[in-house]
PDB file of C-alpha atoms and ligand atoms in Angstrom:
ATOM      1  CA  MET V 190     -33.926  20.197   6.618  1.00  0.00           C
ATOM      2  CA  PRO V 191     -32.961  22.456   3.662  1.00  0.00           C
ATOM      3  CA  ALA V 192     -29.839  21.319   1.762  1.00  0.00           C
ATOM      4  CA  THR V 193     -26.707  23.488   2.143  1.00  0.00           C
ATOM      5  CA  PRO V 194     -26.283  25.568  -1.047  1.00  0.00           C
ATOM      6  CA  ARG V 195     -23.371  24.407  -3.201  1.00  0.00           C
ATOM      7  CA  PRO V 196     -20.507  26.867  -3.833  1.00  0.00           C
ATOM      8  CA  SER V 197     -19.733  27.713  -7.471  1.00  0.00           C
ATOM      9  CA  HIS V 198     -15.966  27.151  -6.918  1.00  0.00           C
ATOM     10  CA  TRP V 199     -13.606  25.000  -4.879  1.00  0.00           C
ATOM     11  CA  SER V 200     -12.386  26.938  -1.814  1.00  0.00           C
ATOM     12  CA  SER V 201      -8.934  28.550  -2.120  1.00  0.00           C
ATOM     13  CA  LEU V 202      -7.745  26.251   0.677  1.00  0.00           C
ATOM     14  CA  ASN V 203      -8.919  23.182  -1.245  1.00  0.00           C
ATOM     15  CA  VAL V 204      -7.150  24.278  -4.455  1.00  0.00           C
ATOM     16  CA  PHE V 205      -3.981  25.129  -2.523  1.00  0.00           C
ATOM     17  CA  LEU V 206      -3.983  21.738  -0.791  1.00  0.00           C
ATOM     18  CA  HIS V 207      -4.674  19.882  -4.078  1.00  0.00           C
ATOM     19  CA  TRP V 208      -1.533  21.283  -5.709  1.00  0.00           C
ATOM     20  CA  THR V 209       0.506  21.053  -2.486  1.00  0.00           C
ATOM     21  CA  ILE V 210      -0.234  17.314  -2.372  1.00  0.00           C
ATOM     22  CA  VAL V 211       0.873  16.974  -6.017  1.00  0.00           C
ATOM     23  CA  VAL V 212       4.240  18.635  -5.198  1.00  0.00           C
ATOM     24  CA  LEU V 213       4.703  16.552  -2.025  1.00  0.00           C
ATOM     25  CA  LEU V 214       4.016  13.326  -3.950  1.00  0.00           C
ATOM     26  CA  VAL V 215       6.635  14.251  -6.554  1.00  0.00           C
ATOM     27  CA  CYS V 216       9.119  14.653  -3.657  1.00  0.00           C
ATOM     28  CA  GLN V 217       8.131  11.198  -2.309  1.00  0.00           C
ATOM     29  CA  TRP V 218       8.657   9.731  -5.760  1.00  0.00           C
ATOM     30  CA  ILE V 219      12.164  11.252  -5.992  1.00  0.00           C
ATOM     31  CA  GLU V 220      13.398  10.181  -2.534  1.00  0.00           C
ATOM     32  CA  GLY V 221      11.324   6.988  -2.028  1.00  0.00           C
ATOM     33  CA  GLU V 222      14.275   4.688  -2.741  1.00  0.00           C
ATOM     34  CA  PHE V 223      16.425   6.439  -0.141  1.00  0.00           C
ATOM     35  CA  MET V 224      13.690   5.680   2.412  1.00  0.00           C
ATOM     36  CA  SER V 225      13.834   2.019   1.450  1.00  0.00           C
ATOM     37  CA  ASP V 226      17.605   1.956   2.167  1.00  0.00           C
ATOM     38  CA  PHE V 227      17.112   3.938   5.365  1.00  0.00           C
ATOM     39  CA  TRP V 228      14.411   1.502   6.506  1.00  0.00           C
ATOM     40  CA  ASP V 229      16.507  -1.615   5.770  1.00  0.00           C
ATOM     41  CA  ALA V 230      19.475  -0.095   7.598  1.00  0.00           C
ATOM     42  CA  THR V 231      17.287   0.852  10.577  1.00  0.00           C
ATOM     43  CA  LEU V 232      15.921  -2.709  10.845  1.00  0.00           C
ATOM     44  CA  GLU V 233      19.416  -4.174  10.552  1.00  0.00           C
ATOM     45  CA  GLY V 234      20.858  -1.675  13.047  1.00  0.00           C
ATOM     46  CA  ARG V 235      23.544  -0.374  10.666  1.00  0.00           C
ATOM     47  CA  GLY V 236      24.419   3.222   9.810  1.00  0.00           C
ATOM     48  CA  VAL V 237      23.861   5.006   6.486  1.00  0.00           C
ATOM     49  CA  ASP V 238      25.421   8.058   4.828  1.00  0.00           C
ATOM     50  CA  GLN V 239      24.185  11.564   5.635  1.00  0.00           C
ATOM     51  CA  THR V 240      22.187  11.952   2.388  1.00  0.00           C
ATOM     52  CA  THR V 241      20.193   8.779   3.084  1.00  0.00           C
ATOM     53  CA  THR V 242      19.540   9.867   6.686  1.00  0.00           C
ATOM     54  CA  VAL V 243      18.339  13.343   5.680  1.00  0.00           C
ATOM     55  CA  LEU V 244      16.176  12.063   2.813  1.00  0.00           C
ATOM     56  CA  GLY V 245      14.862   9.243   5.010  1.00  0.00           C
ATOM     57  CA  TYR V 246      13.650  11.643   7.691  1.00  0.00           C
ATOM     58  CA  GLY V 247      12.506  13.995   4.903  1.00  0.00           C
ATOM     59  CA  HIS V 248      10.336  11.142   3.588  1.00  0.00           C
ATOM     60  CA  ILE V 249       8.668  10.775   6.982  1.00  0.00           C
ATOM     61  CA  VAL V 250       8.024  14.528   7.357  1.00  0.00           C
ATOM     62  CA  ILE V 251       6.754  15.003   3.781  1.00  0.00           C
ATOM     63  CA  GLY V 252       4.610  11.858   3.996  1.00  0.00           C
ATOM     64  CA  THR V 253       3.060  13.091   7.239  1.00  0.00           C
ATOM     65  CA  LEU V 254       2.322  16.438   5.563  1.00  0.00           C
ATOM     66  CA  VAL V 255       0.454  14.515   2.809  1.00  0.00           C
ATOM     67  CA  LEU V 256      -1.644  12.872   5.524  1.00  0.00           C
ATOM     68  CA  VAL V 257      -2.470  16.241   7.133  1.00  0.00           C
ATOM     69  CA  ALA V 258      -3.184  17.932   3.759  1.00  0.00           C
ATOM     70  CA  ALA V 259      -5.465  15.110   2.542  1.00  0.00           C
ATOM     71  CA  ALA V 260      -7.378  15.071   5.856  1.00  0.00           C
ATOM     72  CA  LEU V 261      -7.747  18.879   5.772  1.00  0.00           C
ATOM     73  CA  ARG V 262      -9.048  18.714   2.191  1.00  0.00           C
ATOM     74  CA  LEU V 263     -11.690  16.232   3.210  1.00  0.00           C
ATOM     75  CA  VAL V 264     -12.755  18.382   6.165  1.00  0.00           C
ATOM     76  CA  ASP V 265     -12.882  21.467   3.928  1.00  0.00           C
ATOM     77  CA  ARG V 266     -14.906  19.556   1.325  1.00  0.00           C
ATOM     78  CA  PHE V 267     -17.564  18.791   3.943  1.00  0.00           C
ATOM     79  CA  VAL V 268     -17.488  22.238   5.576  1.00  0.00           C
ATOM     80  CA  SER V 269     -17.292  24.421   2.431  1.00  0.00           C
ATOM     81  CA  GLY V 270     -18.967  21.949   0.044  1.00  0.00           C
ATOM     82  CA  ARG V 271     -17.857  21.060  -3.477  1.00  0.00           C
ATOM     83  CA  PRO V 272     -18.995  22.821  -6.664  1.00  0.00           C
ATOM     84  CA  PRO V 273     -21.661  20.991  -8.672  1.00  0.00           C
ATOM     85  CA  HIS V 274     -20.662  18.840 -11.641  1.00  0.00           C
ATOM     86  CA  ASP V 275     -21.154  20.480 -15.021  1.00  0.00           C
ATOM     87  CA  ALA V 276     -23.952  19.285 -17.315  1.00  0.00           C
ATOM     88  CA  ALA V 277     -21.320  18.809 -20.068  1.00  0.00           C
ATOM     89  CA  ASP V 278     -19.774  15.861 -18.163  1.00  0.00           C
ATOM     90  CA  PRO V 279     -21.502  12.551 -19.070  1.00  0.00           C
ATOM     91  CA  THR V 280     -22.929  10.468 -16.221  1.00  0.00           C
ATOM     92  CA  TRP V 281     -20.573   7.514 -16.828  1.00  0.00           C
ATOM     93  CA  ALA V 282     -17.533   9.827 -16.573  1.00  0.00           C
ATOM     94  CA  LEU V 283     -18.842  11.359 -13.329  1.00  0.00           C
ATOM     95  CA  GLY V 284     -19.348   7.863 -11.889  1.00  0.00           C
ATOM     96  CA  LEU V 285     -15.777   6.930 -12.788  1.00  0.00           C
ATOM     97  CA  ALA V 286     -14.484  10.217 -11.335  1.00  0.00           C
ATOM     98  CA  LYS V 287     -16.357   9.598  -8.083  1.00  0.00           C
ATOM     99  CA  VAL V 288     -14.809   6.149  -7.643  1.00  0.00           C
ATOM    100  CA  THR V 289     -11.336   7.459  -8.584  1.00  0.00           C
ATOM    101  CA  HIS V 290     -11.569  10.385  -6.132  1.00  0.00           C
ATOM    102  CA  PHE V 291     -12.747   8.081  -3.341  1.00  0.00           C
ATOM    103  CA  LEU V 292      -9.850   5.670  -3.952  1.00  0.00           C
ATOM    104  CA  LEU V 293      -7.350   8.538  -4.210  1.00  0.00           C
ATOM    105  CA  TYR V 294      -8.382   9.841  -0.787  1.00  0.00           C
ATOM    106  CA  ALA V 295      -8.317   6.300   0.640  1.00  0.00           C
ATOM    107  CA  VAL V 296      -4.738   5.690  -0.586  1.00  0.00           C
ATOM    108  CA  LEU V 297      -3.553   9.199   0.379  1.00  0.00           C
ATOM    109  CA  LEU V 298      -4.659   8.483   3.957  1.00  0.00           C
ATOM    110  CA  ALA V 299      -3.724   4.776   4.105  1.00  0.00           C
ATOM    111  CA  MET V 300      -0.153   5.138   2.766  1.00  0.00           C
ATOM    112  CA  PRO V 301       1.180   7.538   5.401  1.00  0.00           C
ATOM    113  CA  LEU V 302      -0.770   5.801   8.183  1.00  0.00           C
ATOM    114  CA  LEU V 303       0.776   2.432   7.235  1.00  0.00           C
ATOM    115  CA  GLY V 304       4.208   4.067   6.897  1.00  0.00           C
ATOM    116  CA  LEU V 305       3.949   5.649  10.346  1.00  0.00           C
ATOM    117  CA  ALA V 306       2.619   2.428  11.878  1.00  0.00           C
ATOM    118  CA  ALA V 307       5.566   0.510  10.332  1.00  0.00           C
ATOM    119  CA  TRP V 308       8.077   3.088  11.562  1.00  0.00           C
ATOM    120  CA  PHE V 309       6.848   3.221  15.143  1.00  0.00           C
ATOM    121  CA  THR V 310       6.414  -0.554  15.521  1.00  0.00           C
ATOM    122  CA  GLY V 311       9.389  -1.682  13.402  1.00  0.00           C
ATOM    123  CA  ASN V 312       6.994  -3.957  11.484  1.00  0.00           C
ATOM    124  CA  ASP V 313       8.390  -4.858   8.049  1.00  0.00           C
ATOM    125  CA  ALA V 314       5.090  -6.355   6.832  1.00  0.00           C
ATOM    126  CA  LEU V 315       3.337  -2.982   7.352  1.00  0.00           C
ATOM    127  CA  ALA V 316       6.194  -1.284   5.476  1.00  0.00           C
ATOM    128  CA  GLY V 317       5.628  -3.786   2.649  1.00  0.00           C
ATOM    129  CA  TYR V 318       1.896  -2.948   2.457  1.00  0.00           C
ATOM    130  CA  HIS V 319       2.851   0.736   2.502  1.00  0.00           C
ATOM    131  CA  ALA V 320       5.281   0.385  -0.420  1.00  0.00           C
ATOM    132  CA  PHE V 321       2.824  -1.878  -2.297  1.00  0.00           C
ATOM    133  CA  LEU V 322       0.263   0.960  -2.458  1.00  0.00           C
ATOM    134  CA  TRP V 323       2.621   3.171  -4.476  1.00  0.00           C
ATOM    135  CA  ASN V 324       1.851   1.612  -7.881  1.00  0.00           C
ATOM    136  CA  PRO V 325      -1.954   1.652  -7.373  1.00  0.00           C
ATOM    137  CA  LEU V 326      -1.580   5.330  -6.365  1.00  0.00           C
ATOM    138  CA  LEU V 327       0.327   6.071  -9.580  1.00  0.00           C
ATOM    139  CA  ALA V 328      -2.342   4.245 -11.631  1.00  0.00           C
ATOM    140  CA  LEU V 329      -5.122   6.227  -9.928  1.00  0.00           C
ATOM    141  CA  VAL V 330      -3.278   9.517 -10.497  1.00  0.00           C
ATOM    142  CA  GLY V 331      -2.800   8.579 -14.176  1.00  0.00           C
ATOM    143  CA  LEU V 332      -6.505   7.858 -14.587  1.00  0.00           C
ATOM    144  CA  HIS V 333      -7.378  11.054 -12.715  1.00  0.00           C
ATOM    145  CA  VAL V 334      -5.157  13.230 -14.935  1.00  0.00           C
ATOM    146  CA  LEU V 335      -6.564  11.592 -18.085  1.00  0.00           C
ATOM    147  CA  GLY V 336     -10.048  12.309 -16.729  1.00  0.00           C
ATOM    148  CA  ALA V 337      -9.233  15.969 -16.019  1.00  0.00           C
ATOM    149  CA  LEU V 338      -7.838  16.383 -19.555  1.00  0.00           C
ATOM    150  CA  ALA V 339     -10.875  14.626 -21.080  1.00  0.00           C
ATOM    151  CA  GLN V 340     -13.213  16.939 -19.152  1.00  0.00           C
ATOM    152  CA  HIS V 341     -11.358  19.968 -20.498  1.00  0.00           C
ATOM    153  CA  PHE V 342     -10.619  19.020 -24.104  1.00  0.00           C
ATOM    154  CA  TRP V 343     -13.310  16.457 -24.910  1.00  0.00           C
ATOM    155  CA  PHE V 344     -16.381  17.240 -22.797  1.00  0.00           C
ATOM    156  CA  ARG V 345     -15.444  20.927 -22.592  1.00  0.00           C
ATOM    157  CA  SER V 346     -16.610  21.296 -18.998  1.00  0.00           C
ATOM    158  CA  PRO V 347     -15.065  23.920 -16.651  1.00  0.00           C
ATOM    159  CA  ALA V 348     -13.761  21.301 -14.138  1.00  0.00           C
ATOM    160  CA  LEU V 349     -10.048  21.823 -14.887  1.00  0.00           C
ATOM    161  CA  LYS V 350     -10.295  25.638 -14.943  1.00  0.00           C
ATOM    162  CA  ARG V 351     -11.990  25.533 -11.541  1.00  0.00           C
ATOM    163  CA  MET V 352      -8.953  23.752 -10.107  1.00  0.00           C
ATOM    164  CA  ILE V 353      -6.337  26.121 -11.583  1.00  0.00           C
ATOM    165  CA  PRO V 354      -5.457  29.188  -9.503  1.00  0.00           C
ATOM    166  CA  GLY V 355      -5.793  32.321 -11.655  1.00  0.00           C
ATOM    167  CA  LEU V 356      -8.170  30.716 -14.166  1.00  0.00           C
ATOM    168  CA  ARG V 357     -10.799  29.584 -11.716  1.00  0.00           C
ATOM    169  CA  HIS V 358     -12.538  32.927 -11.248  1.00  0.00           C
ATOM    170  CA  GLY V 359     -12.537  33.654 -14.964  1.00  0.00           C
TER     171      GLY V 359
HETATM  172  C1  HEM X 549       1.483   9.603   1.023  1.00  0.00           C
HETATM  173  C2  HEM X 549       2.657   9.631   1.609  1.00  0.00           C
HETATM  174  C3  HEM X 549       3.763   8.685   1.267  1.00  0.00           C
HETATM  175  C4  HEM X 549       4.110   8.184   0.037  1.00  0.00           C
HETATM  176  C5  HEM X 549       3.486   8.508  -1.309  1.00  0.00           C
HETATM  177  C6  HEM X 549       5.223   7.279   0.242  1.00  0.00           C
HETATM  178  C7  HEM X 549       5.875   6.600  -0.785  1.00  0.00           C
HETATM  179  C8  HEM X 549       6.900   5.710  -0.590  1.00  0.00           C
HETATM  180  C9  HEM X 549       7.651   5.087  -1.638  1.00  0.00           C
HETATM  181  C10 HEM X 549       7.477   5.362  -3.143  1.00  0.00           C
HETATM  182  C11 HEM X 549       8.545   4.249  -1.065  1.00  0.00           C
HETATM  183  C12 HEM X 549       9.622   3.409  -1.767  1.00  0.00           C
HETATM  184  C13 HEM X 549       9.116   2.046  -2.102  1.00  0.00           C
HETATM  185  C14 HEM X 549      10.221   1.235  -2.768  1.00  0.00           C
HETATM  186  O1  HEM X 549      11.158   1.814  -3.357  1.00  0.00           O
HETATM  187  O2  HEM X 549      10.102   0.021  -2.699  1.00  0.00           O
HETATM  188  C15 HEM X 549       8.349   4.317   0.372  1.00  0.00           C
HETATM  189  C16 HEM X 549       9.035   3.560   1.306  1.00  0.00           C
HETATM  190  C17 HEM X 549       8.824   3.674   2.666  1.00  0.00           C
HETATM  191  N1  HEM X 549       8.075   4.627   3.311  1.00  0.00           N
HETATM  192 FE1  HEM X 549       6.807   5.925   2.470  1.00  0.00          FE
HETATM  193  N2  HEM X 549       5.501   7.231   1.582  1.00  0.00           N
HETATM  194  C18 HEM X 549       4.644   8.084   2.237  1.00  0.00           C
HETATM  195  C19 HEM X 549       4.619   8.349   3.592  1.00  0.00           C
HETATM  196  C20 HEM X 549       5.385   7.701   4.534  1.00  0.00           C
HETATM  197  C21 HEM X 549       5.364   7.978   5.939  1.00  0.00           C
HETATM  198  C22 HEM X 549       4.573   9.091   6.662  1.00  0.00           C
HETATM  199  C23 HEM X 549       6.195   7.103   6.529  1.00  0.00           C
HETATM  200  C24 HEM X 549       6.478   7.068   8.006  1.00  0.00           C
HETATM  201  C25 HEM X 549       7.592   6.657   8.535  1.00  0.00           C
HETATM  202  C26 HEM X 549       6.738   6.230   5.483  1.00  0.00           C
HETATM  203  C27 HEM X 549       7.579   5.146   5.660  1.00  0.00           C
HETATM  204  C28 HEM X 549       8.136   4.387   4.668  1.00  0.00           C
HETATM  205  C29 HEM X 549       8.963   3.216   4.906  1.00  0.00           C
HETATM  206  C30 HEM X 549       9.283   2.617   6.279  1.00  0.00           C
HETATM  207  C31 HEM X 549       9.395   2.768   3.655  1.00  0.00           C
HETATM  208  C32 HEM X 549      10.296   1.556   3.345  1.00  0.00           C
HETATM  209  C33 HEM X 549       9.403   0.421   2.895  1.00  0.00           C
HETATM  210  C34 HEM X 549      10.166  -0.779   2.420  1.00  0.00           C
HETATM  211  O3  HEM X 549      11.260  -0.623   1.856  1.00  0.00           O
HETATM  212  O4  HEM X 549       9.635  -1.882   2.587  1.00  0.00           O
HETATM  213  N3  HEM X 549       6.234   6.658   4.270  1.00  0.00           N
HETATM  214  N4  HEM X 549       7.339   5.220   0.620  1.00  0.00           N
HETATM  215  C1  HEM X 550      -0.608  13.548  -7.428  1.00  0.00           C
HETATM  216  C2  HEM X 550      -1.528  13.883  -8.205  1.00  0.00           C
HETATM  217  C3  HEM X 550      -2.974  14.190  -7.852  1.00  0.00           C
HETATM  218  C4  HEM X 550      -3.789  13.771  -6.836  1.00  0.00           C
HETATM  219  C5  HEM X 550      -3.433  12.836  -5.693  1.00  0.00           C
HETATM  220  C6  HEM X 550      -5.089  14.389  -7.037  1.00  0.00           C
HETATM  221  C7  HEM X 550      -6.189  14.195  -6.212  1.00  0.00           C
HETATM  222  C8  HEM X 550      -7.437  14.736  -6.421  1.00  0.00           C
HETATM  223  C9  HEM X 550      -8.623  14.429  -5.655  1.00  0.00           C
HETATM  224  C10 HEM X 550      -8.682  13.420  -4.498  1.00  0.00           C
HETATM  225  C11 HEM X 550      -9.638  15.167  -6.158  1.00  0.00           C
HETATM  226  C12 HEM X 550     -11.106  15.095  -5.705  1.00  0.00           C
HETATM  227  C13 HEM X 550     -11.542  16.305  -4.972  1.00  0.00           C
HETATM  228  C14 HEM X 550     -12.829  16.039  -4.251  1.00  0.00           C
HETATM  229  O1  HEM X 550     -13.799  15.549  -4.869  1.00  0.00           O
HETATM  230  O2  HEM X 550     -12.850  16.327  -3.045  1.00  0.00           O
HETATM  231  C15 HEM X 550      -9.105  15.978  -7.221  1.00  0.00           C
HETATM  232  C16 HEM X 550      -9.806  16.893  -7.963  1.00  0.00           C
HETATM  233  C17 HEM X 550      -9.348  17.428  -9.143  1.00  0.00           C
HETATM  234  N1  HEM X 550      -8.093  17.261  -9.699  1.00  0.00           N
HETATM  235 FE1  HEM X 550      -6.571  16.218  -8.937  1.00  0.00          FE
HETATM  236  N2  HEM X 550      -5.031  15.163  -8.164  1.00  0.00           N
HETATM  237  C18 HEM X 550      -3.768  15.062  -8.697  1.00  0.00           C
HETATM  238  C19 HEM X 550      -3.275  15.669  -9.831  1.00  0.00           C
HETATM  239  C20 HEM X 550      -4.037  16.401 -10.696  1.00  0.00           C
HETATM  240  C21 HEM X 550      -3.572  16.949 -11.952  1.00  0.00           C
HETATM  241  C22 HEM X 550      -2.137  16.821 -12.499  1.00  0.00           C
HETATM  242  C23 HEM X 550      -4.647  17.585 -12.519  1.00  0.00           C
HETATM  243  C24 HEM X 550      -4.720  18.318 -13.832  1.00  0.00           C
HETATM  244  C25 HEM X 550      -4.339  17.806 -14.964  1.00  0.00           C
HETATM  245  C26 HEM X 550      -5.769  17.450 -11.611  1.00  0.00           C
HETATM  246  C27 HEM X 550      -7.017  17.976 -11.814  1.00  0.00           C
HETATM  247  C28 HEM X 550      -8.073  17.911 -10.928  1.00  0.00           C
HETATM  248  C29 HEM X 550      -9.356  18.561 -11.135  1.00  0.00           C
HETATM  249  C30 HEM X 550      -9.756  19.376 -12.344  1.00  0.00           C
HETATM  250  C31 HEM X 550     -10.168  18.252 -10.029  1.00  0.00           C
HETATM  251  C32 HEM X 550     -11.602  18.701  -9.782  1.00  0.00           C
HETATM  252  C33 HEM X 550     -12.558  17.676 -10.330  1.00  0.00           C
HETATM  253  C34 HEM X 550     -13.990  18.124 -10.152  1.00  0.00           C
HETATM  254  O3  HEM X 550     -14.278  19.325 -10.144  1.00  0.00           O
HETATM  255  O4  HEM X 550     -14.832  17.209 -10.021  1.00  0.00           O
HETATM  256  N3  HEM X 550      -5.368  16.717 -10.522  1.00  0.00           N
HETATM  257  N4  HEM X 550      -7.758  15.680  -7.386  1.00  0.00           N
END
């Protein structure tokens, strides 16, 4: 069977979802602690102030949006394909990027699923696993951003430009 031809760019949907997920994760970072208070109060059956309630439910909605956006990105990646890697990127860096991307998707799907499972079952252990994944996610994002900057400034490949709306068709 002939291989599907690879597109020269990421789809607009994929780029949009990439940056949407970044914004949603910043929101989760800002209100994560409110969710912790909201969760403890819910388990203990006590009330919390209005800000904690709103940000707690906001955490659930935004986290679920991350789940939907990450799943959609994966579907789009298989349907539309991903652009080929540039020859300027060394093989070792591409291997590292592949592992990082795989783990990023895994955590982006696992975190909200664990959070939802904890919420709907009232299971504190699941909530603990959920919260535990936050630091590995931050480490992966840090590595990923360093990689994107290295591709741009060190290897001088077009990977970063392809992910930036406005620059990517240049
Ligand atoms: C990718 C999406 C999500 C991210 C990045 C995220 C991130 C976080 C962070 C940073 C905390 C605070 C941890 C702490 O301060 O100790 C937290 C707590 C929590 N989140 Fe999420 N969250 C996401 C999605 C969800 C969803 C969809 C739910 C569903 C209800 C949820 C439920 C919870 C619960 C129950 C806690 C309290 C955990 C505890 O204190 O043990 N999260 N989350
Ligand atoms: C919360 C932060 C972020 C997350 C979770 C994230 C996640 C991802 C994932 C999973 C991919 C792989 C796409 C695929 O192979 O299907 C990707 C691609 C990419 N990301 Fe991010 N990203 C984040 C932030 C950033 C930032 C801040 C930059 C820029 C400095 C960036 C630049 C890129 C680039 C250039 C690609 C394309 C790589 C390629 O063409 O091989 N990302 N991102």
